[in-house]
Coordinates of C-alpha atoms in Angstrom, one line a residue:
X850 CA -38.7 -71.1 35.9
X851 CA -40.5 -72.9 38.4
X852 CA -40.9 -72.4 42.2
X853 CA -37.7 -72.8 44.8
X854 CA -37.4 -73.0 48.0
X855 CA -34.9 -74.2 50.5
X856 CA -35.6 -76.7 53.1
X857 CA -32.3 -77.9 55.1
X858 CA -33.1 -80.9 57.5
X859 CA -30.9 -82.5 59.1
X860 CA -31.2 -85.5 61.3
X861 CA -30.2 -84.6 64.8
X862 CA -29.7 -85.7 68.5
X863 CA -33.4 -84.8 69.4
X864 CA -35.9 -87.8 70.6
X865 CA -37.7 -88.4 67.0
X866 CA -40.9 -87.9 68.9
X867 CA -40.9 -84.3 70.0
X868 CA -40.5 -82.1 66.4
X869 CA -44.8 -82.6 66.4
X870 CA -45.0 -82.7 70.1
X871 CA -45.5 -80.0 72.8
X872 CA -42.3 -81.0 74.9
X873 CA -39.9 -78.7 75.3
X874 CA -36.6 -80.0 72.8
X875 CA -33.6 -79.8 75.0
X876 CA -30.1 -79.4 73.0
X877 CA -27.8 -82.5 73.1
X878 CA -24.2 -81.8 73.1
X879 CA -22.8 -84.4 70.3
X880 CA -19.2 -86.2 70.4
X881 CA -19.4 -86.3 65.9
X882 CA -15.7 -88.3 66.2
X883 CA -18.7 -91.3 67.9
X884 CA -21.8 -90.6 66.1
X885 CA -23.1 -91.5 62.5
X886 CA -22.6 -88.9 60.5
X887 CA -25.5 -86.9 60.1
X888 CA -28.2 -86.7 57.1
X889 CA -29.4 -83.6 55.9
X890 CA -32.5 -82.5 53.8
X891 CA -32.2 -79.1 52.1
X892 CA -35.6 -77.9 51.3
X893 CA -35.8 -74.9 48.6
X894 CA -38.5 -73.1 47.3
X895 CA -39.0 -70.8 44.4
X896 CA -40.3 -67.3 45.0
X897 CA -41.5 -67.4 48.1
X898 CA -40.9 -64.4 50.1
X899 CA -38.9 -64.3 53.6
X900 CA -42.3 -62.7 55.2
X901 CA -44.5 -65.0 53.7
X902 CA -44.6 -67.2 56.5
X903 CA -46.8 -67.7 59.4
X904 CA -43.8 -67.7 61.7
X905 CA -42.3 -64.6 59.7
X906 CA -45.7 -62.6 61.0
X907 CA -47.7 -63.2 57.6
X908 CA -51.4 -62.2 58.1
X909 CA -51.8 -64.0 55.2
X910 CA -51.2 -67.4 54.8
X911 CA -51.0 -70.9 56.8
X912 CA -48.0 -72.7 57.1
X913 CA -47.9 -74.5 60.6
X914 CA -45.4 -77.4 60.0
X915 CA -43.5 -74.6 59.0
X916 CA -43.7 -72.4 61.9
X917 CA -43.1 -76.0 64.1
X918 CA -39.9 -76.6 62.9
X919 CA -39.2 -72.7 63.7
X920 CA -40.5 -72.7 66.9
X921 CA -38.4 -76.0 67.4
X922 CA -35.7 -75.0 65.7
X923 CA -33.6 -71.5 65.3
X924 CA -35.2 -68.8 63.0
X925 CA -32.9 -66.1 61.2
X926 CA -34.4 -62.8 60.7
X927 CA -31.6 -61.5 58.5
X928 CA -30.5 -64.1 56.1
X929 CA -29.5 -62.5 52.7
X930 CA -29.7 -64.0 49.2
X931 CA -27.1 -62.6 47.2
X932 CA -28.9 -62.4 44.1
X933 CA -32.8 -62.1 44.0
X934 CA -33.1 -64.8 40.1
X935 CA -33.5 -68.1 40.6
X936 CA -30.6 -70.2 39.0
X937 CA -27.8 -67.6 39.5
X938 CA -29.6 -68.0 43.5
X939 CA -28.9 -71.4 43.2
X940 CA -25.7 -71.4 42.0
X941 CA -24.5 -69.5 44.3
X942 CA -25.7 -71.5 47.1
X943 CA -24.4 -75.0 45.0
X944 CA -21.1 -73.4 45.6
X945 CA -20.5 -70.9 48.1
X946 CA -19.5 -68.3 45.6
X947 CA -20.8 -65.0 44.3
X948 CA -22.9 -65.1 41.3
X949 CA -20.5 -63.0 39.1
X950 CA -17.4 -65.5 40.4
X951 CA -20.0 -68.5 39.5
X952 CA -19.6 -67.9 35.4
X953 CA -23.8 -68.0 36.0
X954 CA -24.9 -64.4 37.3
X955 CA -27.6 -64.3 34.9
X956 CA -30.9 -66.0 34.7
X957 CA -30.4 -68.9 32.6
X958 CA -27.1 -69.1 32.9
X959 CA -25.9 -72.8 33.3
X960 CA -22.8 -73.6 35.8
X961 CA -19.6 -73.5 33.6
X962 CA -17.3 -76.6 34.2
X963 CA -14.9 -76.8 37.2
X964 CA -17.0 -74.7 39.9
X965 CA -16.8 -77.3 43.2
X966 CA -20.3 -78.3 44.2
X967 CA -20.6 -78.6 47.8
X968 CA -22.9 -81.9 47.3
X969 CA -20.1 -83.0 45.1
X970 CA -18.0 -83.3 47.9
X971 CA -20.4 -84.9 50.2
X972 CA -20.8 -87.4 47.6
X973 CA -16.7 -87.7 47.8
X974 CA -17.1 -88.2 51.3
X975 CA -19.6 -90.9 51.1
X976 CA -23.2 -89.2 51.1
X977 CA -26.0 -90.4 49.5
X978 CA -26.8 -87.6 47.0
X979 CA -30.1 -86.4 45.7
X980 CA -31.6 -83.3 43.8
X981 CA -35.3 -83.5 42.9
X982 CA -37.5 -81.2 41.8
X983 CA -35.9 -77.7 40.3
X984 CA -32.9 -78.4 39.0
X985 CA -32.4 -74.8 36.6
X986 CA -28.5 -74.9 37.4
X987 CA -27.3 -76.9 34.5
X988 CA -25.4 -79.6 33.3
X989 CA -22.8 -80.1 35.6
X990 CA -24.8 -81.1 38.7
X991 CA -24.5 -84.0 37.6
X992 CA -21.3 -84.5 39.1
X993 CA -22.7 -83.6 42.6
X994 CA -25.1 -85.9 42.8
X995 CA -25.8 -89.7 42.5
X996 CA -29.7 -89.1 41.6
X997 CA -30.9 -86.0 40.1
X998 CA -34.9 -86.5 39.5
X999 CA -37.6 -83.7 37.8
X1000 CA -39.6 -84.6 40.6
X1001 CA -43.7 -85.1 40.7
X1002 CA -46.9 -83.4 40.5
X1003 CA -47.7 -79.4 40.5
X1004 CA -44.7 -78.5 42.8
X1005 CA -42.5 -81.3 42.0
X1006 CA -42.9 -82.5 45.5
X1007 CA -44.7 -85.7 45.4
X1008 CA -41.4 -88.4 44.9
X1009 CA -39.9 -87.1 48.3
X1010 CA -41.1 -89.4 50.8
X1011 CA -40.3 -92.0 48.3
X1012 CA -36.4 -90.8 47.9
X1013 CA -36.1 -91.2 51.4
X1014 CA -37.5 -94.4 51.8
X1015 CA -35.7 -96.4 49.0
X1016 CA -32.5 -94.7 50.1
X1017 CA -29.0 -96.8 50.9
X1018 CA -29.7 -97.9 54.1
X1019 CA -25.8 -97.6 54.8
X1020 CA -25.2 -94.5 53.7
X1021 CA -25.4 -91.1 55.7
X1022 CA -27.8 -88.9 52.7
X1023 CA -28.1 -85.1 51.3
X1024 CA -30.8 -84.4 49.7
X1025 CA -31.7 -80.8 47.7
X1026 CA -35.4 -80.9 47.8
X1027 CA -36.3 -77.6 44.9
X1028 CA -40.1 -77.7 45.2
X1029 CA -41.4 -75.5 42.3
X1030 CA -43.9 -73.4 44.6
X1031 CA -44.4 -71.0 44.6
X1032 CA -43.5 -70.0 40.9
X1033 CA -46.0 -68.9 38.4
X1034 CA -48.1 -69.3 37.0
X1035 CA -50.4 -71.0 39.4
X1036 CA -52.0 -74.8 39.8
X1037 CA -54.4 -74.9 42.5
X1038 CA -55.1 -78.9 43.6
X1039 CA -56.4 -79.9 47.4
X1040 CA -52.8 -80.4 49.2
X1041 CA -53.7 -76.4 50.5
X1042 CA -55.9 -73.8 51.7
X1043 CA -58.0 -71.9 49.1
X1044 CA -57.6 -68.0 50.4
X1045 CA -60.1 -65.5 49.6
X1046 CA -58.9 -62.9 48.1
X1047 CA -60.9 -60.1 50.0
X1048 CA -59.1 -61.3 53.5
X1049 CA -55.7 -60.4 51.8
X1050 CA -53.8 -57.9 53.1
X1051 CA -51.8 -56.4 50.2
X1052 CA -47.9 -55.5 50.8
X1053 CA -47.3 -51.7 50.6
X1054 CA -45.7 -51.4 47.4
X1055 CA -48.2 -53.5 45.4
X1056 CA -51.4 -51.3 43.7
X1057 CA -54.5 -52.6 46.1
X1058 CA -56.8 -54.3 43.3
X1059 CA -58.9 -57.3 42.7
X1060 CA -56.7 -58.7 40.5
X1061 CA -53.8 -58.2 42.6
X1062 CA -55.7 -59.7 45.7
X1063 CA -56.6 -63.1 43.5
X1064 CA -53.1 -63.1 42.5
X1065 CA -51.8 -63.2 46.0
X1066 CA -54.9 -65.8 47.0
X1067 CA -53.1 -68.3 44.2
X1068 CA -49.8 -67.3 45.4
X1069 CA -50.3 -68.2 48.8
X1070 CA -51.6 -71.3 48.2
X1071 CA -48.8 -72.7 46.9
X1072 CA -47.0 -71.4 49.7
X1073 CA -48.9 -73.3 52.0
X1074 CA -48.3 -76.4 49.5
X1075 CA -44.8 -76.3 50.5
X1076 CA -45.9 -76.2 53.8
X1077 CA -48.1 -79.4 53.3
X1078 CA -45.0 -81.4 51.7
X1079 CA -42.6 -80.0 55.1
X1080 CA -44.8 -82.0 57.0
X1081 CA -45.1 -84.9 54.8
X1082 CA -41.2 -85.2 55.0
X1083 CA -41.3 -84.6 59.1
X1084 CA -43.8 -88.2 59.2
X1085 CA -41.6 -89.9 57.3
X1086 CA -38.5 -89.2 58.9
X1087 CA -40.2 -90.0 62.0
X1088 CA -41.6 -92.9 60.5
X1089 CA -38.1 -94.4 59.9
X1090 CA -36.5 -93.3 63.2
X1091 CA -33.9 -91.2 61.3
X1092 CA -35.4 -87.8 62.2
X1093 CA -33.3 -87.3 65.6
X1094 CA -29.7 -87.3 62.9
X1095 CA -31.1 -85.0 60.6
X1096 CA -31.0 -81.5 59.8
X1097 CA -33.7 -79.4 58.5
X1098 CA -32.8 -76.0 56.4
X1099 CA -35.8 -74.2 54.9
X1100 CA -35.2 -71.0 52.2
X1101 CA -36.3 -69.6 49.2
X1102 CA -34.3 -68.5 46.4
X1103 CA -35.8 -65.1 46.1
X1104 CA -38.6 -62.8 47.1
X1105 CA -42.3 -62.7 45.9
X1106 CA -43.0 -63.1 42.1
X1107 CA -44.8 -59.5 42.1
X1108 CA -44.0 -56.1 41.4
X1109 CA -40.9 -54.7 43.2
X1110 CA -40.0 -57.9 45.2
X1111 CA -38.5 -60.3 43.3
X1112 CA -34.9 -59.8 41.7
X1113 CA -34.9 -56.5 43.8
X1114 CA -32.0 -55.6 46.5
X1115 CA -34.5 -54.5 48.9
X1116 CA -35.7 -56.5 52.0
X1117 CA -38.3 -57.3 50.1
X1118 CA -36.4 -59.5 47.4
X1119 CA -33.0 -59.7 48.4
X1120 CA -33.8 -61.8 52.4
X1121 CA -35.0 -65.3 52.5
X1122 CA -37.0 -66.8 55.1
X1123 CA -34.1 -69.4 56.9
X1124 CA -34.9 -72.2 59.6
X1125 CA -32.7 -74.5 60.6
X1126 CA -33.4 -78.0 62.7
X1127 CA -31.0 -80.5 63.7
X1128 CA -28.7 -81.7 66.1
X1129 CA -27.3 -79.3 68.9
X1130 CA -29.3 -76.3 67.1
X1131 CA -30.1 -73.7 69.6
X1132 CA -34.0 -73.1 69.8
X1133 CA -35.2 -69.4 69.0
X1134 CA -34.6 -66.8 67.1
X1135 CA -31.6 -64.8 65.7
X1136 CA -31.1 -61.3 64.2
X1137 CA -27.2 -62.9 63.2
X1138 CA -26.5 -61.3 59.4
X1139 CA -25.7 -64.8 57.5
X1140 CA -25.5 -65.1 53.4
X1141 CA -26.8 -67.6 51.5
X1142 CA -22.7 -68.3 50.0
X1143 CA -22.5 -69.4 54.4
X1144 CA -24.4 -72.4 53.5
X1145 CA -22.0 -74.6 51.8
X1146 CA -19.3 -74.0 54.2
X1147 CA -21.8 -74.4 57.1
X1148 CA -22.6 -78.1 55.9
X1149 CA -19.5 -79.2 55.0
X1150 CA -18.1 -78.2 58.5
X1151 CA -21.0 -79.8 60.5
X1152 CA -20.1 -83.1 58.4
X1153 CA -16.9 -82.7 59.3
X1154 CA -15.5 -82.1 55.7
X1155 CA -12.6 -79.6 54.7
X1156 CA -14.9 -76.7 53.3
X1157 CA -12.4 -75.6 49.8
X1158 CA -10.8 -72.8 49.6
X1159 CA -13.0 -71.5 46.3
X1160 CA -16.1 -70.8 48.8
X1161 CA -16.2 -66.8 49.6
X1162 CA -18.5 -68.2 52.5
X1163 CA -18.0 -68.5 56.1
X1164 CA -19.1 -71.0 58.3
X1165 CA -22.0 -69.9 60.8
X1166 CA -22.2 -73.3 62.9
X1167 CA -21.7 -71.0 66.1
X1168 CA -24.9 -69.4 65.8
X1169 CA -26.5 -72.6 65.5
X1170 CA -25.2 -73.4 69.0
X1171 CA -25.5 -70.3 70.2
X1172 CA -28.3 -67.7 68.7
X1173 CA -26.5 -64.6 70.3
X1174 CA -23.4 -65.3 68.8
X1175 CA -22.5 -62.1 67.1
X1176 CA -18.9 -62.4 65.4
X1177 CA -20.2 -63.8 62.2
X1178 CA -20.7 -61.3 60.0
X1179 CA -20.9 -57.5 59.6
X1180 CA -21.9 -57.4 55.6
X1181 CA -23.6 -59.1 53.6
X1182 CA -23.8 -58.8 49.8
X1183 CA -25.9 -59.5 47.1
X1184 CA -26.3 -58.3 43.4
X1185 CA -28.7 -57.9 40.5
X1186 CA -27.9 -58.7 37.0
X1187 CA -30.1 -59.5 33.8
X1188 CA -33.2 -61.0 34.4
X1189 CA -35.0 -60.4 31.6
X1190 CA -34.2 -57.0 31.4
X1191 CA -30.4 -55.3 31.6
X1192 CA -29.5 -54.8 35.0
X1193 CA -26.7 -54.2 37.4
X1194 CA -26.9 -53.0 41.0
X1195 CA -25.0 -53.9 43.7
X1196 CA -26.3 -53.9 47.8
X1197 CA -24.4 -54.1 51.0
X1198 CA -26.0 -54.5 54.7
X1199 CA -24.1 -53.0 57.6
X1200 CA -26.0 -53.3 60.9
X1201 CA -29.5 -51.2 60.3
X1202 CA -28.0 -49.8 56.7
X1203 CA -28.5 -51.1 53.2
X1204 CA -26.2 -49.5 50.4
X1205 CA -27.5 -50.2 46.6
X1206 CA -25.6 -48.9 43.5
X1207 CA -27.6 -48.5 40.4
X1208 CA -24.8 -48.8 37.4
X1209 CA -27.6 -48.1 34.7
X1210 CA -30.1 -45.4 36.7
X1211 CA -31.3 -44.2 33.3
X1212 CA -33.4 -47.5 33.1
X1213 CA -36.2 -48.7 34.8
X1214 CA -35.9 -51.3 36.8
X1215 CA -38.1 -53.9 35.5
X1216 CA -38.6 -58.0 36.1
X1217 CA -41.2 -59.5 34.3
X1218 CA -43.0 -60.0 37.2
X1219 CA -43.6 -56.0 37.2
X1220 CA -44.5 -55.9 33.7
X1221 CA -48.0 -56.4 32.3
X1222 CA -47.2 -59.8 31.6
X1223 CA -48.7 -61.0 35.7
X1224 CA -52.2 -60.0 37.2
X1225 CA -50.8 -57.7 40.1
X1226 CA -48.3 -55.9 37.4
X1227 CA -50.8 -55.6 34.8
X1228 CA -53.3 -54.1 37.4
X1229 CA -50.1 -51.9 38.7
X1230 CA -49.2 -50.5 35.7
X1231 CA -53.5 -49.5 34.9
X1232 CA -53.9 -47.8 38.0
X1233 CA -50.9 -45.6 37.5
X1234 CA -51.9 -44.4 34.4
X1235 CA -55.4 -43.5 36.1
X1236 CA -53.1 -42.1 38.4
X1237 CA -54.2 -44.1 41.7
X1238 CA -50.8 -45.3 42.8
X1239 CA -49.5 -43.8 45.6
X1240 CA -45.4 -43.4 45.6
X1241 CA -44.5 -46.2 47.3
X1242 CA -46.3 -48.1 44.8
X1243 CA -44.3 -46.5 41.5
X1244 CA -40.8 -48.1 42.2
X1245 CA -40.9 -49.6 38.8
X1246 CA -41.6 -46.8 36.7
X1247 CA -39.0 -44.2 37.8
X1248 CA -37.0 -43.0 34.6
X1249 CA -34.3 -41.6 35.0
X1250 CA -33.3 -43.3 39.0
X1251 CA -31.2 -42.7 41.4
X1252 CA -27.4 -44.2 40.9
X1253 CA -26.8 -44.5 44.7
X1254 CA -29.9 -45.0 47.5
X1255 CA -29.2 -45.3 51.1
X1256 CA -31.5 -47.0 53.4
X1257 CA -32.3 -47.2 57.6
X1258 CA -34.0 -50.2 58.3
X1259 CA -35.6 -49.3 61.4
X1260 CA -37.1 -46.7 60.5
X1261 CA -37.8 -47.5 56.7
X1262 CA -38.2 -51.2 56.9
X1263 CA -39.8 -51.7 53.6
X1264 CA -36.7 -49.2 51.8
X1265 CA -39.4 -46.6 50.5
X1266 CA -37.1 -43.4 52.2
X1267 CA -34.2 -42.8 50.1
X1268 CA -31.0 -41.2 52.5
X1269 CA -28.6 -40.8 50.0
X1270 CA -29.0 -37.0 50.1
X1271 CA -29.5 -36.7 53.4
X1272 CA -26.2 -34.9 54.7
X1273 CA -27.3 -36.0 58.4
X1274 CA -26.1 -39.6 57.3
X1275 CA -23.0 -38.8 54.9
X1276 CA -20.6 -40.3 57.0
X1277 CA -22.4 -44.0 56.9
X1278 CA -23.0 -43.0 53.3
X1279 CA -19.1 -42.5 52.5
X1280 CA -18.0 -45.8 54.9
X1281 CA -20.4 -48.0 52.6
X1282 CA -19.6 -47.0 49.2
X1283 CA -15.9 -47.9 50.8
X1284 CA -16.7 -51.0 51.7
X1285 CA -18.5 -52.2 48.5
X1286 CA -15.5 -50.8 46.8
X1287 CA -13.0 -52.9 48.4
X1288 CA -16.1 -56.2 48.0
X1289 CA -16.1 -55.1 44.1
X1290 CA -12.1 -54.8 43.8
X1291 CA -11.4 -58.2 45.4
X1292 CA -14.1 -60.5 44.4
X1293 CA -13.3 -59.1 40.7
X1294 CA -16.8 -57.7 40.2
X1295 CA -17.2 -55.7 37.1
X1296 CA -19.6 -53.4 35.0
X1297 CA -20.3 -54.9 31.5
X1298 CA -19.1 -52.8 28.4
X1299 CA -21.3 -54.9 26.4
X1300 CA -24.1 -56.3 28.8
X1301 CA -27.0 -58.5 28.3
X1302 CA -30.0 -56.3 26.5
X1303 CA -33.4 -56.3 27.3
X1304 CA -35.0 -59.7 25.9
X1305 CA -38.9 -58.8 26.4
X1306 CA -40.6 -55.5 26.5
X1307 CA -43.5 -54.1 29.5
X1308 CA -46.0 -56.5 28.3
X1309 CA -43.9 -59.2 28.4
X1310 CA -43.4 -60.1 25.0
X1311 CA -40.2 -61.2 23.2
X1312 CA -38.8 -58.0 21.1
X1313 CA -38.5 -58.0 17.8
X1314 CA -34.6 -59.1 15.8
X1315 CA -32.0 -61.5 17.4
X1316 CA -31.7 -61.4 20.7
X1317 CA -28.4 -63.1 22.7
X1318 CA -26.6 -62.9 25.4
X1319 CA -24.1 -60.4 26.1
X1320 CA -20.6 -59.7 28.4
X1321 CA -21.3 -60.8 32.2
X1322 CA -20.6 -59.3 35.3
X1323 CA -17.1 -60.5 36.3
X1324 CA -16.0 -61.6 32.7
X1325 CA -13.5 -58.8 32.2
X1326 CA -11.8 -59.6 35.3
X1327 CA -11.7 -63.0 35.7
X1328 CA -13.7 -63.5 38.1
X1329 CA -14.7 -67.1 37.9
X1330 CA -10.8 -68.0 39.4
X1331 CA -10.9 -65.3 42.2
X1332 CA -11.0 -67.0 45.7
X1333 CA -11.1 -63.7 48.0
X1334 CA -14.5 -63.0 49.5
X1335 CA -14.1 -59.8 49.9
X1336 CA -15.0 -58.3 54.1
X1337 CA -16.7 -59.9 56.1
X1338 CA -16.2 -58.4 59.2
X1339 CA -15.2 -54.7 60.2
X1340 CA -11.8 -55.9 61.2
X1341 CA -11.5 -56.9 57.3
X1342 CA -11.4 -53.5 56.1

């Protein structure tokens, strides 16, 4: 369960010279029926959340070849994971689906035969294919792509430049670069800054300790590795003259590995950091809604192939053009099954409102990164017992939990203010828990009768008897054929 996160690049119409330089990159308008096709590099990380980022407003952590490509490429403030694990994340993305249509909505879970890859049909179309680093998907990428490698060194990063460079020369390429920072646990080495821990500012929801403040120091880090390895990959492209046809995408595959963050519906979990660089991509920033099952669609478009009709995604190439397109989306999506511990909740976004149904709120909700297993959820779950935490820090140990919660993201941007009582807001409460109902009823989503059980127990360790997995999400209806994807926009409804 190492690190991921996503990295797109793709090699566009801009002069090779300027990513690094301080000259203003003007957009080219490409003729693509004249052109080469164009390469793309699709760098994902692993755990790294969407605010840990310099460009994201970190106070944090240092990640400048990073925040170049975002401040010469477009930035999306609102790009939504729609799970918060890391191979039902991936799965998704692999194939534009939903991770209870996947077959793979639970951690672990590999991709079940006949699921269309979207690098499998690149690889139809005559790309160069490449996954290195975190693969965690199973078996059948095999079929997408024509060289799948474990990768090198601490965060899998270190064959990259070397991919690139022994590539066909006559071949336009894709390559899924899964670098395994930031995931636990931690290797320090000297491609990155060493933080002190007393100049860490600690998120809201995490207990303000020592041992939570190292932990962050050694998570950052290895954020700032990826960032090291972004800029690695920028030289070389440059170095080779491919960089002005290339596209850059950078993500994660879920939030923070700490208490309340990762595998979580909130903002905090649920959004990704997402950059994109690369021919005729508008420079700035956009507040756009995307999802990460938009990716697969989006690439096969910009290479001009059919996207198929299983993806429940839609392409955003017109925000890349234009970062005030609004027509996109009005939802997004995105759901939490077993990770460790049972689970199923279920989240949609409409403009500055987040909907998340709880179908076991009898449980706590619980990821072994908030169990005593880690430094920051072992020093967590201390200080409440001393009772030190303050509420927003006891997410985790809530017994019995709300079923529904409703959320304002302006004024409640970290999701600490439950609505869902709040008779000011029934009216967006009631038009939500429609819309998530139609989303459940066509995508063929489903509550377990017999879910997954609890595999480890709040300090981490395996419980006793014979543990196995149980129904999925999705199973009793058939969800792995079901093409609808559910609304997308209000006229949807």
């Amino acid at each position: 369960m190492k690190r991921t996160l996503f990295v797109f690049v793709v090699m566009g119409m801009f002069c090779c010279n300027k990513l690094y330089s301080n000259d203003h990159l003007t957009n080219v308008v490409s003729d693509r029926d004249t052109i080469a096709k164009p390469n793309f590099i699709f760098f994902i990380t692993d755990d790294i959340g969407w605010e840990d980022l310099g460009c994201y407003g970190s106070p944090n952590v240092k990640t400048p070849n990073i925040d170049r490509l975002a401040a010469r490429g477009l930035k999306f403030e609102n790009a939504y994971l729609t799970t918060s694990s890391c191979s039902p994340s991936r799965s998704s993305i692999i194939t534009g689906r939903y991770p209870h249509n996947t077959g793979a909505p639970e951690l672990h879970d590999p991709l079940p035969k006949g699921q269309v890859m979207f690098p499998q049909l690149l690889k139809q179309a005559g790309y160069y294919t490449v996954l290195s680093g975190k693969n965690h998907m199973g078996p059948q990428t095999k079929h997408a792509f024509d060289t799948i490698s474990a990768g090198r060194g601490p965060g899998g990063e270190e064959d990259w430049n070397e991919i690139i460079r022994n590539r066909p020369k006559d071949q336009p390429f894709f390559f899924w670069f899964a670098s395994h920072d930031a995931h636990r646990d931690w290797q320090m080495n000297d491609k990155a800054p060493v933080y002190n821990p007393d100049d860490i500012v600690v998120p809201p929801m995490l207990y303000d300790g020592p041992e939570t403040r190292e932990d962050l120091a050694a998570y950052y880090h290895e954020v700032s590795r990826a960032d090291y390895y972004m800029g690695e990959i920028v030289k070389e492209l440059k170095k080779q003259g491919i960089l002005e046809n290339t596209y850059i995408i950078f993500m994660s595959d879920n939030g923070r590995p700490f208490p309340r963050n990762k595998g979580r519906l909130y903002d905090s979990g649920i959004k990704t950091p997402f950059i994109v660089y690369g021919p005729d991509v508008d420079k700035g920033t956009t507040t756009a809604l995307i999802s990460s099952v938009d990716i697969a669609p989006t690439i096969l478009h910009l290479t001009g192939n059919k996207i198929d009709d299983h993806m429940q995604g839609a392409s955003f190439h017109p925000i890349l053009q234009d970062k005030e397109w609004s027509d996109h989306r009005d939802f997004v999506f995105a759901e939490h099954n077993w990770h460790v511990f049972q689970a199923h909740e279920r989240m949609v976004r409409y403009k500055d409102w987040v909907y998340i149904r709880n179908a076991f709120p009898e449980r706590q909700n619980l990821l072994g990164e908030s169990t005593r297993q880690f430094p920051a959820g072992r020093e967590l779950w201390g200080a409440h017992e001393k009772k030190l935490t303050s509420p927003e820090q006891e997410d985790v140990f809530l017994v019995p939990r709300e079923g529904e919660e409703l959320y304002n993201l302006v004024s409640d941007p970290y999701q600490f203010n439950n609505l869902v009582s709040d008779k000011k807001h029934q009216e967006s409460l009631d038009s939500l828990r429609k819309v998530m109902d139609q989303w459940i009823a066509e995508t063929g989503d489903s509550v377990p009768k017999n879910p997954t059980p609890d595999r480890d127990d709040v300090n981490g360790k395996r419980l006793p008897g014979v543990w196995k997995k149980g129904e999925k999400a999705g199973a009793s209806k058939q969800a792995e054929s079901i093409k609808l994807k559910g609304p997308l926009r209000i006229q949807d409804l």
